[in-house]
Amino acid sequence: MKQSLVFQIPEAVAEIFDCLENADFQTVAVGGCVRDALLGNLPHDWDAATAATPEEMKKVLSPFRLIETGLRHGTLTVLNQGMGLEITTFRREGSYGDSRHPDTVTFTRSLEEDLARRDFTVNAMAYSPTEGLVDLFGGQEDLKAGRLRCVGDAKHRFQEDALRMVRAMRFASVLGFSIEKTAADAMNDQRERLSYVAWERIGEEMKKLLCGKNAASVLRNFPMMAGQIFPELLPCMGFEQHNPHHFGTVWEHTLRALEYAVPELPVRLAVLLHDVGKPHCFSLDESGIGHFYGHAHISSQMANEACRRLRLDNALRERVVRLVDLHDGPMIDREKLVRRRLRQLGEEAFFQLLEVQRADTCGLAEPFCRERLPQLAEIEKIAHMVLEQGACLNMNQLAISGRELLALGMEPGPEIGRVLRELLAAVSEGELANEPADLLNFAQQICKIE
Ligand code: ATP
Ligand code: MG
């Protein structure tokens, strides 16, 4: 069959399918992998669904190593040739009393019922080597049209599980698809139902949404959904800046900046939140020009709250807060200052900050944007040069450690750390050679002075 060309199911997965099929249990690949394969993309994993109950799966697949991932919900992970395949028993979901969990989940032998419970037509297709493509809801047609359409009545499906509204935005952003009108209307009408959904689940979807190619346009099309998830964005909408650097509102600037931001999560999140503090520190001077003194710091505090609310991990939250806090700092293309920044931030955060500043600059009014971009390019060039030269920018690269300072007669304690930091500062900014003798000499000097 022609479609089998698109579906190059890995050998390790096909073996498991065969095993279940030989025992007379219909087994299919389903959801994201089918969608991605039809789009010509390599699926990142192969999720499978089967008519076998969990107990039947365990029996038939006993030659393989099995992990009981979520057996109660019918999910088993099968390990084969170093690959893990998730298989879930066909399910039918009962009514959703609370907009997030089905009241009952029952297993079924019917693939049709399992596909009918899925969110969007493009996610509700199945494929098996024996049956080919199973597309009961026009998924292929929607895939061709680049359109997200709910399986069944959009309003009802979003009432069942409000997270699907965020998933619609996520897929629209990542796949570059449009959201069909009845679904879009239902989202606008029922956005408040998002309050029934755990923030953590929303956070997971937002992470993917923000890195999608159409993140900015999806947020532009659904500002009220964006505001439901990030209430700190709401005051930015319609907030005029009265400043020649800017045209349009804080929200418009944010969206423009987001359009230009590289698809790296900390950068995208920081850009989304970089100016949320602006409406809270607006002032007009006597010539009618608007200012936002201290907005970066206020924005960073608000970003911190937003990341906590969405249960983002600490490392990501701290990075975003730092990027937002520093986004408005001066852009100085002098080598010594570039070295200092590289040392203070570390290489990864340094370049992310540069990307945040670049996106922010691209969101400015034309002349200011043209003026500042070359400066950022220059900073980037210097940074690469400094790194290529193998500059010493962190403690591990320093030619001596605390041990040598102790040998010099220094007392153990926080003083050692302070001296090492000073040595690193001097070395990284090119004032001192990274040689043990020079370092020890310098260490003695700074200790003596105090
Ligand atoms: P990705 O490539 O990001 O993994 P995916 O389509 O596989 O995309 P998942 O979140 O892994 O997305 O979900 C797997 C499948 O389960 C979906 O394709 C869809 O069929 C179904 N699904 C997931 N979440 C829901 C939901 N909230 N409501 C209905 N169906 C859902
Ligand atoms: Mg998936």
XYZ file of C-alpha atoms and ligand atoms in Angstrom:
482
model
C 0.000 0.000 0.000
C 1.231 3.455 -0.972
C 0.990 4.964 2.490
C 3.384 2.400 3.912
C 6.135 4.412 2.242
C 5.341 7.310 4.530
C 5.149 5.110 7.597
C 8.542 3.659 8.105
C 7.758 1.974 11.383
C 11.015 0.954 13.032
C 11.743 -2.747 13.131
C 11.644 -2.825 16.939
C 8.119 -1.379 16.926
C 6.884 -3.551 14.051
C 7.921 -6.658 15.985
C 5.657 -5.699 18.867
C 2.779 -4.940 16.517
C 3.221 -8.389 14.930
C 3.185 -10.064 18.293
C -0.173 -8.523 19.233
C -1.675 -8.969 15.766
C -0.661 -12.638 15.751
C -2.652 -13.044 18.946
C -5.608 -11.432 17.125
C -5.485 -8.058 18.813
C -5.862 -5.142 16.443
C -2.893 -2.791 17.031
C -2.241 0.583 15.431
C 0.113 3.541 15.564
C -1.933 6.534 16.547
C -1.941 10.278 17.188
C 1.107 12.472 16.763
C 3.276 9.922 14.961
C 0.673 9.329 12.250
C 0.163 13.076 11.828
C 3.881 13.765 11.646
C 4.587 10.928 9.220
C 1.848 12.186 6.868
C 3.392 15.650 7.064
C 6.661 14.131 5.925
C 8.345 14.634 9.302
C 10.107 11.913 11.200
C 7.932 11.058 14.239
C 9.854 11.519 17.501
C 8.096 8.512 18.989
C 5.571 5.894 17.970
C 2.535 5.728 20.242
C 0.405 2.665 19.778
C -3.126 1.642 20.684
C -4.474 -1.866 20.861
C -7.655 -3.859 21.344
C -5.877 -5.982 23.971
C -6.628 -5.197 27.605
C -3.643 -4.476 29.847
C -3.726 -8.023 31.189
C -3.855 -9.464 27.678
C -0.983 -7.194 26.612
C 1.107 -8.384 29.545
C 0.528 -11.978 28.585
C 1.147 -11.643 24.861
C 4.157 -9.390 25.294
C 5.759 -11.377 28.110
C 8.898 -12.108 26.001
C 9.668 -8.356 26.161
C 10.651 -6.196 29.082
C 7.560 -4.336 30.228
C 7.127 -1.258 32.356
C 3.740 -0.704 33.883
C 3.633 3.028 33.142
C -0.049 3.646 33.723
C -1.678 0.274 33.750
C -4.857 1.572 35.369
C -5.372 3.781 32.322
C -4.331 0.982 30.030
C -0.799 2.088 29.232
C 2.191 -0.201 29.114
C 5.713 0.585 27.934
C 7.414 -2.176 25.992
C 11.185 -2.162 25.627
C 12.677 -3.685 22.524
C 16.135 -3.149 21.028
C 16.735 -0.119 23.197
C 13.446 1.525 22.185
C 10.467 2.156 24.437
C 7.023 1.881 22.885
C 3.942 3.089 24.749
C 0.879 1.007 24.053
C -2.537 1.953 25.367
C -5.666 -0.149 25.310
C -8.441 1.383 23.141
C -10.432 3.597 25.474
C -13.764 5.258 25.658
C -14.099 8.156 28.032
C -17.172 8.793 30.141
C -18.561 12.248 30.844
C -16.262 14.955 32.171
C -17.779 16.409 35.328
C -14.934 18.808 36.037
C -13.572 19.992 32.665
C -10.349 18.092 33.112
C -10.771 14.427 33.987
C -13.211 11.940 32.542
C -15.397 10.542 35.337
C -14.812 7.047 34.020
C -12.421 5.473 31.557
C -13.487 2.201 30.043
C -11.577 -0.077 27.762
C -13.129 -0.993 24.448
C -12.348 -3.294 21.542
C -13.368 -0.586 19.120
C -10.711 1.504 17.387
C -13.485 3.860 16.222
C -14.385 4.719 19.808
C -10.762 5.275 20.715
C -10.268 7.641 17.800
C -13.483 9.520 18.617
C -12.192 10.521 22.075
C -9.125 12.245 20.608
C -8.884 16.011 20.396
C -8.335 17.082 16.787
C -8.996 15.325 13.502
C -5.297 15.506 12.583
C -4.501 13.720 15.863
C -7.233 11.114 15.436
C -5.799 9.017 12.648
C -4.359 5.544 13.032
C -2.086 3.420 10.916
C -1.146 -0.210 10.922
C 0.884 -2.165 8.406
C -2.026 -4.571 7.977
C -4.854 -2.021 7.638
C -3.113 1.050 6.285
C -4.410 4.461 7.273
C -7.604 4.754 9.311
C -9.012 8.249 8.966
C -12.601 8.452 10.163
C -12.936 12.193 10.735
C -11.329 13.820 7.721
C -7.923 14.220 9.324
C -6.038 13.988 6.057
C -8.124 16.706 4.481
C -7.543 18.991 7.478
C -3.859 18.175 7.394
C -3.704 19.255 3.753
C -5.630 22.430 4.528
C -3.396 23.140 7.535
C -6.412 23.288 9.811
C -7.176 22.186 13.364
C -10.675 20.929 13.780
C -12.094 19.187 16.830
C -13.336 15.644 16.585
C -17.047 16.318 17.130
C -18.576 19.493 18.517
C -15.858 21.962 19.533
C -17.828 23.552 22.347
C -18.597 20.191 23.882
C -15.036 18.900 23.487
C -13.591 21.995 25.189
C -16.154 21.678 27.957
C -14.990 18.111 28.529
C -11.358 19.108 28.794
C -10.435 22.776 28.749
C -6.756 21.984 28.184
C -7.684 21.161 24.586
C -8.040 24.913 23.960
C -4.372 25.422 24.821
C -3.470 22.337 22.818
C -5.238 23.881 19.815
C -3.015 26.939 20.179
C 0.038 24.742 20.674
C -0.541 22.764 17.492
C -1.434 25.939 15.567
C 1.888 27.427 16.636
C 4.075 24.375 16.100
C 2.519 23.164 12.852
C 1.691 26.617 11.504
C -1.983 25.611 11.184
C -5.123 27.704 11.496
C -7.827 26.935 14.039
C -11.173 26.302 12.400
C -13.802 28.944 13.166
C -16.222 27.054 15.399
C -13.275 25.883 17.502
C -11.829 29.408 17.639
C -15.212 30.858 18.659
C -15.632 28.184 21.318
C -12.192 29.033 22.695
C -13.026 32.692 22.996
C -16.365 31.908 24.656
C -15.083 29.347 27.106
C -11.606 30.554 27.928
C -12.476 30.959 31.596
C -12.840 27.211 31.856
C -9.070 27.077 31.796
C -9.253 27.769 35.504
C -10.327 24.130 35.964
C -7.078 22.854 34.485
C -3.912 22.232 36.507
C -1.352 24.976 35.812
C 1.309 22.377 35.304
C -0.494 20.922 32.284
C -0.982 24.400 30.849
C 2.718 25.104 31.457
C 3.741 21.994 29.511
C 1.657 23.037 26.521
C 2.868 26.648 26.719
C 6.489 25.518 26.549
C 5.787 23.869 23.208
C 3.525 26.666 21.985
C 6.130 29.352 22.632
C 8.802 27.539 20.635
C 6.540 27.046 17.627
C 7.076 28.912 14.386
C 3.749 30.733 14.711
C 3.830 31.528 18.421
C 3.419 35.279 17.967
C 0.559 35.067 15.505
C -1.326 32.528 17.618
C -1.070 34.824 20.643
C -2.090 37.766 18.471
C -5.181 35.862 17.323
C -6.104 34.730 20.837
C -5.149 37.607 23.134
C -7.801 36.735 25.680
C -6.535 33.172 25.956
C -3.012 34.557 26.337
C -4.332 36.822 29.083
C -6.071 33.931 30.786
C -2.749 32.089 31.033
C -0.610 35.174 31.659
C -2.855 37.748 33.384
C 0.221 40.010 33.575
C -0.109 40.545 29.812
C -3.605 42.000 30.050
C -2.589 45.558 31.119
C -0.089 45.603 28.208
C -2.912 45.231 25.708
C -3.996 48.665 24.552
C -1.300 50.387 26.631
C 0.120 53.223 24.474
C 3.776 54.029 25.096
C 3.940 57.713 24.026
C 7.575 57.294 23.113
C 9.198 57.801 19.683
C 11.223 54.590 20.101
C 8.013 52.694 20.003
C 5.031 52.551 17.820
C 1.935 50.853 19.059
C 1.099 49.437 22.421
C 3.252 47.419 24.816
C 1.405 44.297 23.628
C 2.033 45.068 19.962
C 5.726 45.607 20.685
C 5.853 42.328 22.626
C 4.303 40.412 19.737
C 6.646 41.995 17.213
C 9.640 41.142 19.374
C 8.365 37.576 19.749
C 8.126 37.257 15.968
C 11.841 37.914 15.730
C 12.943 35.848 18.717
C 14.889 32.638 18.106
C 12.859 29.536 19.041
C 14.688 28.821 22.274
C 12.411 28.477 25.288
C 14.172 30.789 27.785
C 14.503 33.457 25.082
C 10.887 33.207 23.925
C 9.521 33.239 27.483
C 11.723 36.171 28.429
C 10.626 38.098 25.346
C 6.970 37.391 26.074
C 7.335 38.766 29.599
C 10.098 41.347 29.189
C 7.836 44.381 29.337
C 4.959 43.236 31.557
C 6.144 45.699 34.198
C 5.766 48.688 31.861
C 2.151 49.583 32.619
C 3.070 49.604 36.307
C 5.826 52.196 36.050
C 4.678 54.567 33.354
C 5.358 58.266 33.623
C 4.932 61.181 31.192
C 7.547 63.946 31.182
C 6.707 67.612 30.563
C 7.210 67.236 26.829
C 4.668 64.429 26.724
C 7.179 61.593 26.248
C 6.421 58.352 28.046
C 9.012 56.638 30.279
C 9.092 53.325 32.082
C 11.858 53.711 34.649
C 12.689 50.475 36.440
C 10.371 48.394 34.284
C 12.912 45.621 33.653
C 13.171 44.795 37.317
C 9.429 44.904 37.916
C 8.933 42.748 34.816
C 11.433 40.231 36.155
C 9.523 39.942 39.433
C 6.287 39.435 37.553
C 7.988 36.884 35.270
C 9.092 35.025 38.370
C 5.491 34.802 39.568
C 4.271 33.695 36.148
C 6.870 30.917 35.911
C 6.019 29.725 39.412
C 2.344 29.676 38.593
C 2.973 27.544 35.501
C 5.177 25.204 37.582
C 8.157 25.670 35.282
C 11.346 24.150 36.620
C 13.635 26.283 38.752
C 16.503 26.460 36.281
C 14.212 27.742 33.534
C 12.481 30.173 35.872
C 15.743 31.598 37.170
C 17.103 31.984 33.663
C 13.989 33.771 32.418
C 13.997 36.101 35.423
C 17.636 36.999 34.797
C 17.105 37.611 31.095
C 14.110 39.845 31.756
C 15.933 41.720 34.504
C 18.913 42.458 32.225
C 17.128 42.967 28.913
C 17.172 46.740 29.088
C 20.812 47.089 30.163
C 23.268 49.091 28.085
C 24.698 47.394 25.031
C 28.391 48.091 25.181
C 30.655 46.663 22.526
C 33.948 46.929 24.423
C 35.934 43.759 24.853
C 36.531 44.168 28.543
C 32.834 44.549 29.256
C 31.929 41.664 26.993
C 34.389 39.500 28.925
C 32.867 40.640 32.202
C 29.373 39.791 31.033
C 30.484 36.407 29.738
C 32.005 35.652 33.116
C 29.002 36.869 35.091
C 26.367 35.149 32.991
C 28.140 32.146 31.511
C 28.240 31.484 27.810
C 24.705 30.136 27.354
C 22.900 32.912 29.199
C 25.121 35.538 27.577
C 24.013 34.575 24.074
C 20.406 34.174 25.187
C 20.472 37.708 26.571
C 21.853 38.900 23.254
C 18.942 37.179 21.511
C 16.416 38.766 23.863
C 17.947 42.170 23.180
C 17.980 41.521 19.458
C 14.300 40.565 19.453
C 13.461 43.566 21.627
C 15.369 45.825 19.233
C 13.607 44.373 16.202
C 10.330 45.302 17.871
C 11.289 48.990 18.040
C 10.356 51.700 15.587
C 12.405 51.570 12.364
C 15.277 54.092 12.851
C 16.115 52.889 16.371
C 16.065 49.306 15.278
C 18.496 50.011 12.427
C 20.786 51.933 14.728
C 21.107 49.299 17.444
C 21.267 46.037 15.558
C 24.866 46.522 14.318
C 25.939 47.159 17.902
C 24.509 43.801 18.979
C 26.217 42.109 16.044
C 29.494 43.667 17.164
C 29.035 42.389 20.736
C 28.347 38.938 19.361
C 31.464 39.075 17.214
C 33.636 40.103 20.158
C 32.163 37.366 22.336
C 32.930 34.691 19.757
C 36.435 36.026 19.399
C 36.992 35.988 23.167
C 35.731 32.406 23.371
C 37.832 31.272 20.440
C 40.880 32.642 22.168
C 40.071 30.233 24.993
C 39.491 33.024 27.497
C 39.331 31.951 31.128
C 35.759 32.723 32.150
C 34.967 30.358 34.959
C 36.538 29.061 38.142
C 37.350 25.629 36.677
C 39.546 27.248 34.046
C 41.603 29.151 36.596
C 45.196 27.822 36.818
C 45.011 27.553 40.619
C 42.320 26.451 43.032
C 41.573 26.886 46.725
C 44.131 24.200 47.493
C 47.029 26.409 46.370
C 45.665 29.313 48.411
C 45.563 27.125 51.520
C 49.140 26.076 50.827
C 49.983 29.745 50.743
C 48.847 29.940 54.337
C 45.332 31.316 53.902
C 42.697 30.261 56.434
C 39.963 27.943 55.139
C 36.632 29.759 54.827
C 34.655 32.162 52.644
C 37.723 34.355 52.129
C 39.181 31.710 49.787
C 36.130 31.973 47.534
C 36.311 35.757 47.526
C 39.974 35.767 46.497
C 39.324 33.200 43.760
C 36.498 35.350 42.413
C 38.762 38.360 42.334
C 41.453 36.394 40.540
C 38.932 35.194 37.996
C 37.646 38.728 37.461
C 41.172 40.012 36.819
C 42.090 37.118 34.522
C 38.858 37.162 32.549
C 39.145 40.875 31.903
C 42.719 40.492 30.653
C 44.448 42.215 33.584
C 46.284 39.175 34.826
C 47.833 36.142 33.135
C 46.271 32.785 33.981
C 49.587 31.416 35.271
C 50.021 29.900 38.746
C 52.914 32.203 39.701
C 51.051 35.379 38.619
C 47.896 34.258 40.324
C 49.594 33.444 43.644
C 51.464 36.702 43.543
C 48.245 38.638 42.946
C 46.488 36.650 45.682
C 49.186 37.612 48.172
C 48.859 41.250 47.185
C 45.102 41.412 47.671
C 45.336 39.583 50.972
C 48.077 41.866 52.227
C 46.241 45.064 51.387
C 43.294 44.089 53.613
P 3.665 15.486 20.119
O 4.318 15.297 18.827
O 3.886 16.819 20.701
O 3.898 14.381 21.123
P 1.032 14.393 20.069
O -0.109 14.566 19.115
O 1.620 13.038 20.164
O 2.112 15.474 19.741
P 0.497 14.148 22.858
O 0.255 15.218 23.856
O 1.681 13.284 23.001
O 0.494 14.876 21.452
O -0.808 13.251 22.804
C -0.893 12.038 22.067
C -2.276 11.864 21.429
O -3.240 11.682 22.477
C -2.761 13.064 20.636
O -2.314 13.002 19.291
C -4.256 12.935 20.760
O -4.759 11.985 19.853
C -4.451 12.379 22.158
N -4.636 13.404 23.207
C -3.700 13.925 24.009
N -4.209 14.802 24.878
C -5.520 14.845 24.631
C -6.618 15.544 25.196
N -6.443 16.420 26.202
N -7.850 15.300 24.699
C -8.043 14.423 23.690
N -7.059 13.740 23.113
C -5.810 13.932 23.557
Mg 3.186 12.419 21.618
